PDB file of C-alpha atoms in Angstrom:
ATOM      1  CA  MET B   1      51.055 -55.152  16.439  1.00  0.00           C
ATOM      2  CA  LYS B   2      53.173 -53.187  18.756  1.00  0.00           C
ATOM      3  CA  HIS B   3      50.484 -52.975  21.442  1.00  0.00           C
ATOM      4  CA  LEU B   4      46.943 -54.570  21.966  1.00  0.00           C
ATOM      5  CA  PHE B   5      43.981 -52.614  20.237  1.00  0.00           C
ATOM      6  CA  ARG B   6      41.305 -54.545  22.406  1.00  0.00           C
ATOM      7  CA  SER B   7      40.047 -51.486  24.234  1.00  0.00           C
ATOM      8  CA  LEU B   8      40.635 -47.527  23.501  1.00  0.00           C
ATOM      9  CA  MET B   9      39.405 -45.471  26.460  1.00  0.00           C
ATOM     10  CA  PHE B  10      38.281 -41.912  25.969  1.00  0.00           C
ATOM     11  CA  VAL B  11      39.369 -39.643  28.820  1.00  0.00           C
ATOM     12  CA  PRO B  12      38.767 -35.785  29.068  1.00  0.00           C
ATOM     13  CA  ALA B  13      42.187 -34.359  29.304  1.00  0.00           C
ATOM     14  CA  HIS B  14      41.199 -31.229  31.334  1.00  0.00           C
ATOM     15  CA  ASN B  15      39.681 -33.616  33.834  1.00  0.00           C
ATOM     16  CA  GLU B  16      42.058 -34.488  36.488  1.00  0.00           C
ATOM     17  CA  ARG B  17      40.066 -36.879  38.375  1.00  0.00           C
ATOM     18  CA  LEU B  18      39.388 -38.778  35.287  1.00  0.00           C
ATOM     19  CA  LEU B  19      42.933 -38.485  34.132  1.00  0.00           C
ATOM     20  CA  ASN B  20      43.966 -40.138  37.697  1.00  0.00           C
ATOM     21  CA  SER B  21      41.145 -42.654  37.331  1.00  0.00           C
ATOM     22  CA  ALA B  22      42.581 -43.872  33.632  1.00  0.00           C
ATOM     23  CA  SER B  23      45.911 -44.465  35.044  1.00  0.00           C
ATOM     24  CA  ARG B  24      44.679 -47.086  37.270  1.00  0.00           C
ATOM     25  CA  SER B  25      42.638 -48.529  34.337  1.00  0.00           C
ATOM     26  CA  ASP B  26      43.608 -51.596  32.400  1.00  0.00           C
ATOM     27  CA  ALA B  27      42.497 -50.196  29.203  1.00  0.00           C
ATOM     28  CA  ASP B  28      44.955 -51.191  26.357  1.00  0.00           C
ATOM     29  CA  VAL B  29      44.976 -47.684  24.843  1.00  0.00           C
ATOM     30  CA  LEU B  30      44.407 -44.335  26.478  1.00  0.00           C
ATOM     31  CA  LEU B  31      42.587 -41.585  24.100  1.00  0.00           C
ATOM     32  CA  LEU B  32      43.176 -38.529  25.987  1.00  0.00           C
ATOM     33  CA  ASP B  33      40.459 -36.127  24.620  1.00  0.00           C
ATOM     34  CA  ILE B  34      41.432 -32.481  23.724  1.00  0.00           C
ATOM     35  CA  GLU B  35      38.537 -32.258  21.051  1.00  0.00           C
ATOM     36  CA  ASP B  36      34.787 -32.948  21.981  1.00  0.00           C
ATOM     37  CA  SER B  37      34.626 -33.468  25.540  1.00  0.00           C
ATOM     38  CA  VAL B  38      36.794 -30.467  26.288  1.00  0.00           C
ATOM     39  CA  PRO B  39      35.534 -26.921  26.056  1.00  0.00           C
ATOM     40  CA  SER B  40      37.641 -24.414  23.946  1.00  0.00           C
ATOM     41  CA  ILE B  41      38.482 -22.480  27.191  1.00  0.00           C
ATOM     42  CA  ASP B  42      40.185 -25.692  28.549  1.00  0.00           C
ATOM     43  CA  LYS B  43      42.194 -26.795  25.682  1.00  0.00           C
ATOM     44  CA  GLN B  44      45.111 -25.561  26.585  1.00  0.00           C
ATOM     45  CA  SER B  45      44.952 -26.703  30.085  1.00  0.00           C
ATOM     46  CA  ALA B  46      44.272 -30.306  28.789  1.00  0.00           C
ATOM     47  CA  ARG B  47      47.387 -30.101  26.623  1.00  0.00           C
ATOM     48  CA  ASP B  48      49.419 -29.044  29.868  1.00  0.00           C
ATOM     49  CA  ASN B  49      47.980 -31.992  31.820  1.00  0.00           C
ATOM     50  CA  ILE B  50      48.846 -34.469  29.461  1.00  0.00           C
ATOM     51  CA  ILE B  51      52.378 -33.185  29.223  1.00  0.00           C
ATOM     52  CA  ARG B  52      52.670 -33.152  32.920  1.00  0.00           C
ATOM     53  CA  TYR B  53      51.302 -36.383  33.402  1.00  0.00           C
ATOM     54  CA  ILE B  54      53.607 -37.649  30.569  1.00  0.00           C
ATOM     55  CA  ALA B  55      56.625 -36.346  32.456  1.00  0.00           C
ATOM     56  CA  ASP B  56      55.495 -37.462  35.850  1.00  0.00           C
ATOM     57  CA  GLY B  57      55.450 -41.069  34.549  1.00  0.00           C
ATOM     58  CA  VAL B  58      51.829 -41.377  35.284  1.00  0.00           C
ATOM     59  CA  PHE B  59      51.339 -43.218  32.108  1.00  0.00           C
ATOM     60  CA  LYS B  60      54.634 -45.031  31.685  1.00  0.00           C
ATOM     61  CA  GLY B  61      54.392 -48.193  29.787  1.00  0.00           C
ATOM     62  CA  ARG B  62      50.874 -47.426  28.445  1.00  0.00           C
ATOM     63  CA  ALA B  63      49.879 -46.844  24.724  1.00  0.00           C
ATOM     64  CA  VAL B  64      48.865 -43.107  24.933  1.00  0.00           C
ATOM     65  CA  TYR B  65      46.856 -41.632  21.867  1.00  0.00           C
ATOM     66  CA  PRO B  66      45.718 -37.997  22.322  1.00  0.00           C
ATOM     67  CA  ARG B  67      42.327 -37.223  20.397  1.00  0.00           C
ATOM     68  CA  ILE B  68      43.337 -33.932  18.923  1.00  0.00           C
ATOM     69  CA  ASN B  69      41.280 -31.397  17.103  1.00  0.00           C
ATOM     70  CA  ASP B  70      40.741 -31.472  13.421  1.00  0.00           C
ATOM     71  CA  ARG B  71      42.486 -29.241  10.923  1.00  0.00           C
ATOM     72  CA  GLU B  72      39.728 -26.635  10.610  1.00  0.00           C
ATOM     73  CA  SER B  73      39.595 -25.899  14.419  1.00  0.00           C
ATOM     74  CA  GLY B  74      42.337 -23.426  14.841  1.00  0.00           C
ATOM     75  CA  GLU B  75      43.981 -26.004  17.400  1.00  0.00           C
ATOM     76  CA  LEU B  76      45.467 -28.761  15.472  1.00  0.00           C
ATOM     77  CA  LEU B  77      49.134 -27.130  15.296  1.00  0.00           C
ATOM     78  CA  LYS B  78      49.407 -26.292  19.016  1.00  0.00           C
ATOM     79  CA  ASP B  79      47.954 -29.962  19.663  1.00  0.00           C
ATOM     80  CA  VAL B  80      50.467 -31.633  17.525  1.00  0.00           C
ATOM     81  CA  TYR B  81      53.617 -29.530  18.314  1.00  0.00           C
ATOM     82  CA  GLN B  82      53.356 -29.372  22.075  1.00  0.00           C
ATOM     83  CA  LEU B  83      52.333 -33.067  22.284  1.00  0.00           C
ATOM     84  CA  THR B  84      54.908 -34.634  20.168  1.00  0.00           C
ATOM     85  CA  ILE B  85      56.837 -35.834  23.093  1.00  0.00           C
ATOM     86  CA  PRO B  86      58.488 -39.092  24.517  1.00  0.00           C
ATOM     87  CA  GLY B  87      55.454 -41.022  26.044  1.00  0.00           C
ATOM     88  CA  ILE B  88      52.998 -40.460  23.398  1.00  0.00           C
ATOM     89  CA  THR B  89      52.350 -43.151  20.858  1.00  0.00           C
ATOM     90  CA  GLY B  90      50.284 -41.368  18.333  1.00  0.00           C
ATOM     91  CA  PHE B  91      47.209 -39.346  17.865  1.00  0.00           C
ATOM     92  CA  MET B  92      43.789 -40.149  17.261  1.00  0.00           C
ATOM     93  CA  TYR B  93      42.451 -37.799  14.177  1.00  0.00           C
ATOM     94  CA  PRO B  94      38.740 -36.808  14.466  1.00  0.00           C
ATOM     95  CA  LYS B  95      36.456 -36.044  11.409  1.00  0.00           C
ATOM     96  CA  SER B  96      38.626 -37.804   8.832  1.00  0.00           C
ATOM     97  CA  ILE B  97      36.650 -37.453   5.870  1.00  0.00           C
ATOM     98  CA  GLN B  98      39.088 -38.284   3.016  1.00  0.00           C
ATOM     99  CA  GLY B  99      42.656 -39.549   2.596  1.00  0.00           C
ATOM    100  CA  ASP B 100      43.819 -35.927   2.062  1.00  0.00           C
ATOM    101  CA  ASP B 101      42.893 -35.132   5.568  1.00  0.00           C
ATOM    102  CA  ILE B 102      45.378 -38.063   6.948  1.00  0.00           C
ATOM    103  CA  TYR B 103      47.786 -37.119   4.183  1.00  0.00           C
ATOM    104  CA  PHE B 104      48.079 -33.682   5.690  1.00  0.00           C
ATOM    105  CA  ILE B 105      48.441 -34.614   9.273  1.00  0.00           C
ATOM    106  CA  GLY B 106      50.800 -37.070   8.169  1.00  0.00           C
ATOM    107  CA  LYS B 107      53.096 -34.553   6.392  1.00  0.00           C
ATOM    108  CA  LEU B 108      52.706 -32.063   9.422  1.00  0.00           C
ATOM    109  CA  LEU B 109      53.916 -34.723  11.967  1.00  0.00           C
ATOM    110  CA  GLU B 110      56.747 -35.389   9.493  1.00  0.00           C
ATOM    111  CA  ALA B 111      57.756 -31.669   9.627  1.00  0.00           C
ATOM    112  CA  ILE B 112      57.636 -31.686  13.529  1.00  0.00           C
ATOM    113  CA  GLU B 113      59.678 -34.927  13.774  1.00  0.00           C
ATOM    114  CA  CYS B 114      62.409 -33.345  11.496  1.00  0.00           C
ATOM    115  CA  GLU B 115      62.574 -30.187  13.701  1.00  0.00           C
ATOM    116  CA  LYS B 116      62.511 -32.009  17.021  1.00  0.00           C
ATOM    117  CA  GLY B 117      65.023 -34.930  15.696  1.00  0.00           C
ATOM    118  CA  TYR B 118      62.696 -37.867  15.967  1.00  0.00           C
ATOM    119  CA  PRO B 119      62.660 -40.555  13.326  1.00  0.00           C
ATOM    120  CA  ILE B 120      60.302 -40.014  10.674  1.00  0.00           C
ATOM    121  CA  GLY B 121      57.015 -42.206  11.501  1.00  0.00           C
ATOM    122  CA  THR B 122      57.625 -41.925  15.192  1.00  0.00           C
ATOM    123  CA  PHE B 123      54.060 -40.811  15.887  1.00  0.00           C
ATOM    124  CA  LYS B 124      51.230 -43.123  14.741  1.00  0.00           C
ATOM    125  CA  LEU B 125      47.697 -42.254  13.734  1.00  0.00           C
ATOM    126  CA  ILE B 126      44.160 -43.623  14.257  1.00  0.00           C
ATOM    127  CA  PRO B 127      41.724 -41.911  12.008  1.00  0.00           C
ATOM    128  CA  LEU B 128      37.995 -41.646  13.240  1.00  0.00           C
ATOM    129  CA  ILE B 129      35.424 -42.103  11.046  1.00  0.00           C
ATOM    130  CA  GLU B 130      32.404 -39.908  11.787  1.00  0.00           C
ATOM    131  CA  THR B 131      30.461 -39.299   8.418  1.00  0.00           C
ATOM    132  CA  THR B 132      29.106 -40.978   5.435  1.00  0.00           C
ATOM    133  CA  GLY B 133      31.817 -39.440   3.316  1.00  0.00           C
ATOM    134  CA  ALA B 134      34.431 -40.907   5.487  1.00  0.00           C
ATOM    135  CA  VAL B 135      32.605 -44.311   5.141  1.00  0.00           C
ATOM    136  CA  MET B 136      32.691 -43.896   1.418  1.00  0.00           C
ATOM    137  CA  ASN B 137      36.105 -42.963   1.434  1.00  0.00           C
ATOM    138  CA  ILE B 138      37.511 -45.477   4.029  1.00  0.00           C
ATOM    139  CA  LYS B 139      39.877 -47.365   1.960  1.00  0.00           C
ATOM    140  CA  ASP B 140      41.593 -43.696   0.823  1.00  0.00           C
ATOM    141  CA  ILE B 141      41.639 -43.035   4.457  1.00  0.00           C
ATOM    142  CA  CYS B 142      43.288 -46.159   5.438  1.00  0.00           C
ATOM    143  CA  MET B 143      46.108 -46.130   2.863  1.00  0.00           C
ATOM    144  CA  ALA B 144      46.718 -42.089   2.972  1.00  0.00           C
ATOM    145  CA  CYS B 145      49.800 -42.372   5.030  1.00  0.00           C
ATOM    146  CA  ASN B 146      51.695 -45.538   6.644  1.00  0.00           C
ATOM    147  CA  ARG B 147      51.521 -44.110  10.177  1.00  0.00           C
ATOM    148  CA  VAL B 148      47.744 -45.402  10.199  1.00  0.00           C
ATOM    149  CA  VAL B 149      47.961 -48.211  12.491  1.00  0.00           C
ATOM    150  CA  ALA B 150      43.896 -48.551  13.132  1.00  0.00           C
ATOM    151  CA  VAL B 151      40.788 -46.594  11.997  1.00  0.00           C
ATOM    152  CA  ALA B 152      38.224 -46.023  14.241  1.00  0.00           C
ATOM    153  CA  PHE B 153      34.217 -45.703  13.938  1.00  0.00           C
ATOM    154  CA  GLY B 154      32.017 -42.903  15.625  1.00  0.00           C
ATOM    155  CA  CYS B 155      28.711 -43.737  15.370  1.00  0.00           C
ATOM    156  CA  GLU B 156      26.854 -40.747  16.911  1.00  0.00           C
ATOM    157  CA  ASP B 157      28.093 -38.217  14.355  1.00  0.00           C
ATOM    158  CA  TYR B 158      27.540 -40.877  11.554  1.00  0.00           C
ATOM    159  CA  VAL B 159      24.040 -41.411  12.027  1.00  0.00           C
ATOM    160  CA  THR B 160      23.535 -37.613  12.544  1.00  0.00           C
ATOM    161  CA  ASN B 161      25.148 -36.811   9.302  1.00  0.00           C
ATOM    162  CA  LEU B 162      23.155 -39.732   7.652  1.00  0.00           C
ATOM    163  CA  GLN B 163      20.093 -38.341   8.814  1.00  0.00           C
ATOM    164  CA  GLY B 164      19.236 -41.582  10.089  1.00  0.00           C
ATOM    165  CA  LYS B 165      18.137 -43.013  13.323  1.00  0.00           C
ATOM    166  CA  HIS B 166      19.235 -45.260  16.103  1.00  0.00           C
ATOM    167  CA  ASP B 167      17.554 -48.454  16.718  1.00  0.00           C
ATOM    168  CA  LEU B 168      17.800 -50.990  19.379  1.00  0.00           C
ATOM    169  CA  VAL B 169      19.652 -53.717  17.138  1.00  0.00           C
ATOM    170  CA  GLY B 170      21.735 -51.371  15.085  1.00  0.00           C
ATOM    171  CA  ASP B 171      20.612 -51.591  11.707  1.00  0.00           C
ATOM    172  CA  SER B 172      21.208 -48.179  11.017  1.00  0.00           C
ATOM    173  CA  ILE B 173      25.293 -48.523  11.490  1.00  0.00           C
ATOM    174  CA  PHE B 174      25.292 -52.264  10.352  1.00  0.00           C
ATOM    175  CA  THR B 175      26.537 -51.305   6.805  1.00  0.00           C
ATOM    176  CA  ALA B 176      29.216 -48.787   8.146  1.00  0.00           C
ATOM    177  CA  ARG B 177      30.626 -51.079  10.697  1.00  0.00           C
ATOM    178  CA  SER B 178      31.016 -53.919   7.959  1.00  0.00           C
ATOM    179  CA  LEU B 179      32.574 -51.652   5.456  1.00  0.00           C
ATOM    180  CA  ILE B 180      34.871 -50.075   8.073  1.00  0.00           C
ATOM    181  CA  ALA B 181      36.017 -53.714   9.375  1.00  0.00           C
ATOM    182  CA  LEU B 182      36.312 -54.880   5.894  1.00  0.00           C
ATOM    183  CA  SER B 183      38.295 -52.079   4.397  1.00  0.00           C
ATOM    184  CA  ALA B 184      40.765 -51.965   7.464  1.00  0.00           C
ATOM    185  CA  ARG B 185      41.543 -55.416   7.213  1.00  0.00           C
ATOM    186  CA  ALA B 186      41.969 -55.429   3.449  1.00  0.00           C
ATOM    187  CA  CYS B 187      44.485 -52.542   4.083  1.00  0.00           C
ATOM    188  CA  GLY B 188      46.309 -54.574   6.970  1.00  0.00           C
ATOM    189  CA  ILE B 189      45.452 -52.125   9.933  1.00  0.00           C
ATOM    190  CA  HIS B 190      43.122 -52.537  12.918  1.00  0.00           C
ATOM    191  CA  PRO B 191      39.498 -51.785  12.878  1.00  0.00           C
ATOM    192  CA  ILE B 192      38.147 -50.385  15.935  1.00  0.00           C
ATOM    193  CA  ASP B 193      34.407 -50.369  16.701  1.00  0.00           C
ATOM    194  CA  THR B 194      32.099 -47.533  17.883  1.00  0.00           C
ATOM    195  CA  VAL B 195      31.344 -46.885  21.400  1.00  0.00           C
ATOM    196  CA  HIS B 196      28.498 -48.277  23.401  1.00  0.00           C
ATOM    197  CA  ILE B 197      26.391 -45.383  24.363  1.00  0.00           C
ATOM    198  CA  LYS B 198      24.460 -47.299  26.887  1.00  0.00           C
ATOM    199  CA  VAL B 199      27.320 -47.753  29.234  1.00  0.00           C
ATOM    200  CA  HIS B 200      25.417 -49.059  32.077  1.00  0.00           C
ATOM    201  CA  ASP B 201      23.634 -51.691  30.242  1.00  0.00           C
ATOM    202  CA  LEU B 202      26.257 -54.458  30.195  1.00  0.00           C
ATOM    203  CA  GLU B 203      23.830 -57.089  28.648  1.00  0.00           C
ATOM    204  CA  ASP B 204      23.590 -54.693  25.818  1.00  0.00           C
ATOM    205  CA  LEU B 205      27.170 -53.897  25.467  1.00  0.00           C
ATOM    206  CA  GLU B 206      27.797 -58.166  25.393  1.00  0.00           C
ATOM    207  CA  LYS B 207      25.295 -58.164  22.288  1.00  0.00           C
ATOM    208  CA  ASN B 208      27.106 -55.759  20.550  1.00  0.00           C
ATOM    209  CA  LEU B 209      30.422 -57.532  21.328  1.00  0.00           C
ATOM    210  CA  VAL B 210      29.228 -60.703  19.718  1.00  0.00           C
ATOM    211  CA  LEU B 211      28.518 -58.866  16.615  1.00  0.00           C
ATOM    212  CA  SER B 212      31.483 -56.962  16.793  1.00  0.00           C
ATOM    213  CA  ARG B 213      33.665 -60.052  16.846  1.00  0.00           C
ATOM    214  CA  LYS B 214      31.743 -61.659  13.977  1.00  0.00           C
ATOM    215  CA  LEU B 215      32.279 -58.561  11.713  1.00  0.00           C
ATOM    216  CA  GLY B 216      36.058 -58.957  12.404  1.00  0.00           C
ATOM    217  CA  PHE B 217      36.807 -55.791  14.692  1.00  0.00           C
ATOM    218  CA  GLU B 218      40.062 -55.806  16.579  1.00  0.00           C
ATOM    219  CA  GLY B 219      38.696 -53.732  19.568  1.00  0.00           C
ATOM    220  CA  MET B 220      36.311 -51.277  20.831  1.00  0.00           C
ATOM    221  CA  LEU B 221      36.138 -47.453  21.909  1.00  0.00           C
ATOM    222  CA  VAL B 222      35.287 -47.254  25.484  1.00  0.00           C
ATOM    223  CA  LEU B 223      33.517 -44.718  27.556  1.00  0.00           C
ATOM    224  CA  ASN B 224      33.404 -46.064  31.072  1.00  0.00           C
ATOM    225  CA  PRO B 225      36.193 -48.385  32.876  1.00  0.00           C
ATOM    226  CA  LYS B 226      33.228 -50.880  33.882  1.00  0.00           C
ATOM    227  CA  GLU B 227      32.984 -51.968  30.307  1.00  0.00           C
ATOM    228  CA  LEU B 228      36.580 -53.007  30.011  1.00  0.00           C
ATOM    229  CA  PRO B 229      36.218 -56.692  31.494  1.00  0.00           C
ATOM    230  CA  LEU B 230      33.781 -57.555  28.962  1.00  0.00           C
ATOM    231  CA  VAL B 231      35.412 -55.928  26.043  1.00  0.00           C
ATOM    232  CA  HIS B 232      38.707 -57.697  26.995  1.00  0.00           C
ATOM    233  CA  GLU B 233      36.826 -61.094  27.393  1.00  0.00           C
ATOM    234  CA  TYR B 234      35.582 -60.891  23.963  1.00  0.00           C
ATOM    235  CA  PHE B 235      38.541 -59.590  22.104  1.00  0.00           C
ATOM    236  CA  SER B 236      41.005 -62.026  23.458  1.00  0.00           C
ATOM    237  CA  PRO B 237      41.557 -65.398  22.369  1.00  0.00           C
ATOM    238  CA  THR B 238      39.689 -67.919  24.526  1.00  0.00           C
ATOM    239  CA  ASN B 239      41.592 -71.169  26.167  1.00  0.00           C
ATOM    240  CA  GLU B 240      40.278 -73.657  23.523  1.00  0.00           C
ATOM    241  CA  GLU B 241      41.374 -71.017  20.727  1.00  0.00           C
ATOM    242  CA  VAL B 242      44.997 -70.772  22.273  1.00  0.00           C
ATOM    243  CA  GLU B 243      44.948 -74.792  22.389  1.00  0.00           C
ATOM    244  CA  TRP B 244      43.752 -75.077  18.976  1.00  0.00           C
ATOM    245  CA  ALA B 245      46.527 -72.763  17.506  1.00  0.00           C
ATOM    246  CA  MET B 246      49.291 -74.726  19.351  1.00  0.00           C
ATOM    247  CA  GLU B 247      48.087 -77.736  17.869  1.00  0.00           C
ATOM    248  CA  MET B 248      47.793 -76.319  14.392  1.00  0.00           C
ATOM    249  CA  ILE B 249      51.558 -74.929  14.430  1.00  0.00           C
ATOM    250  CA  ALA B 250      52.815 -78.235  16.119  1.00  0.00           C
ATOM    251  CA  LEU B 251      51.243 -80.331  13.210  1.00  0.00           C
ATOM    252  CA  SER B 252      52.373 -78.029  10.708  1.00  0.00           C
ATOM    253  CA  ASN B 253      55.917 -78.113  11.967  1.00  0.00           C
ATOM    254  CA  GLU B 254      55.469 -81.895  12.228  1.00  0.00           C
ATOM    255  CA  ALA B 255      54.534 -82.009   8.443  1.00  0.00           C
ATOM    256  CA  ILE B 256      57.474 -79.900   7.327  1.00  0.00           C
ATOM    257  CA  SER B 257      60.041 -81.905   9.391  1.00  0.00           C
ATOM    258  CA  ASP B 258      58.657 -85.136   7.819  1.00  0.00           C
ATOM    259  CA  GLY B 259      58.932 -83.500   4.372  1.00  0.00           C
ATOM    260  CA  LYS B 260      55.163 -83.720   3.798  1.00  0.00           C
ATOM    261  CA  GLY B 261      54.571 -79.900   3.508  1.00  0.00           C
ATOM    262  CA  VAL B 262      50.731 -80.049   4.383  1.00  0.00           C
ATOM    263  CA  ALA B 263      49.439 -81.749   7.591  1.00  0.00           C
ATOM    264  CA  VAL B 264      46.023 -83.453   8.062  1.00  0.00           C
ATOM    265  CA  LYS B 265      43.677 -83.593  11.218  1.00  0.00           C
ATOM    266  CA  GLY B 266      40.349 -85.082  11.159  1.00  0.00           C
ATOM    267  CA  ASN B 267      40.532 -85.274   7.225  1.00  0.00           C
ATOM    268  CA  LYS B 268      41.245 -81.656   6.960  1.00  0.00           C
ATOM    269  CA  PHE B 269      44.046 -80.232   5.456  1.00  0.00           C
ATOM    270  CA  ILE B 270      45.937 -77.783   7.748  1.00  0.00           C
ATOM    271  CA  GLY B 271      46.955 -75.097   5.041  1.00  0.00           C
ATOM    272  CA  PRO B 272      48.767 -71.613   5.333  1.00  0.00           C
ATOM    273  CA  PRO B 273      45.552 -69.700   6.370  1.00  0.00           C
ATOM    274  CA  MET B 274      45.064 -72.051   9.450  1.00  0.00           C
ATOM    275  CA  VAL B 275      48.839 -71.591  10.242  1.00  0.00           C
ATOM    276  CA  LYS B 276      48.586 -67.695   9.933  1.00  0.00           C
ATOM    277  CA  MET B 277      45.358 -67.671  12.132  1.00  0.00           C
ATOM    278  CA  ALA B 278      47.301 -69.903  14.553  1.00  0.00           C
ATOM    279  CA  ASN B 279      50.188 -67.688  14.778  1.00  0.00           C
ATOM    280  CA  SER B 280      48.161 -64.463  15.228  1.00  0.00           C
ATOM    281  CA  ILE B 281      46.115 -65.918  18.191  1.00  0.00           C
ATOM    282  CA  LEU B 282      49.421 -67.140  19.625  1.00  0.00           C
ATOM    283  CA  GLN B 283      50.971 -63.603  19.134  1.00  0.00           C
ATOM    284  CA  LYS B 284      47.961 -61.802  20.668  1.00  0.00           C
ATOM    285  CA  SER B 285      47.832 -64.380  23.521  1.00  0.00           C
ATOM    286  CA  GLU B 286      51.423 -63.613  24.483  1.00  0.00           C
ATOM    287  CA  MET B 287      51.074 -60.131  24.262  1.00  0.00           C
ATOM    288  CA  ILE B 288      48.070 -60.155  26.522  1.00  0.00           C
ATOM    289  CA  ARG B 289      50.009 -62.233  29.070  1.00  0.00           C
ATOM    290  CA  LYS B 290      52.689 -59.313  29.209  1.00  0.00           C
ATOM    291  CA  ARG B 291      49.981 -56.863  29.584  1.00  0.00           C
ATOM    292  CA  ASN B 292      48.599 -59.080  32.315  1.00  0.00           C
ATOM    293  CA  LEU B 293      51.988 -58.742  34.033  1.00  0.00           C
ATOM    294  CA  PHE B 294      52.484 -55.207  33.770  1.00  0.00           C
ATOM    295  CA  THR B 295      49.095 -54.493  34.936  1.00  0.00           C
ATOM    296  CA  ASN B 296      49.451 -56.431  38.255  1.00  0.00           C
ATOM    297  CA  LYS B 297      52.710 -54.937  38.784  1.00  0.00           C
ATOM    298  CA  HIS B 298      51.806 -51.308  38.329  1.00  0.00           C
ATOM    299  CA  LEU B 299      48.177 -50.682  38.418  1.00  0.00           C
TER     300      LEU B 299
END
């Protein structure tokens, strides 16, 4: 993990007021939108804003993934060619329906990287899963290109495509959420949960976060900065989890140094899966510590 994926916040890139607000937020990833939230007439100004804000150092030290337009839009080449610049981490690709979509954008980025002199693979990808077909093809999408670092769920377009109906407890999207999280983890990339539409209902957000963590998501798409504290709380290790992880590592190291190979605590073996989980918790905790230091210094 090169950076945290607890919160990925959408920001319409043609709106300078919202760009300025986003620059002061502590979202882990900024999704500077050039797609759905930006009218056709404003797409070039959105690209220009991103380039200018990056050049001015407004997003320095931040993970920045513009949400570009899809391959049928007539805007894709302008998006990626103009925005393959230092300070851009990668791109969110919308309407990912099959692996070929991601293979295509990956090869397009490769050609641009070659022309501009970047190392191949510099710019990463986050496919956005928004249709029933995409859910059925999720594993192919995850494995289509080694640029893919995460995959995110877009519930609104999915439910429309399903011809289903939103419900209070989320039954209509439960299967899709489960399949996306399961497939992403199987492919070694980060699953990102869908936005919480009722941005002012933090109680309902918390209910969604409880389920999201149970399903195995790494983070969540965010629409409003007021959601960030709760999102970060649920996708960060607790103090108890960090203490458990430190104990697991210490006991494992002690067993290895004693030539035992396997440690035992409370009549339970501490095996490789527990040690792997403990290392993951400590790595994430350290990244959060560094991120908080950056936030306190710069935001």
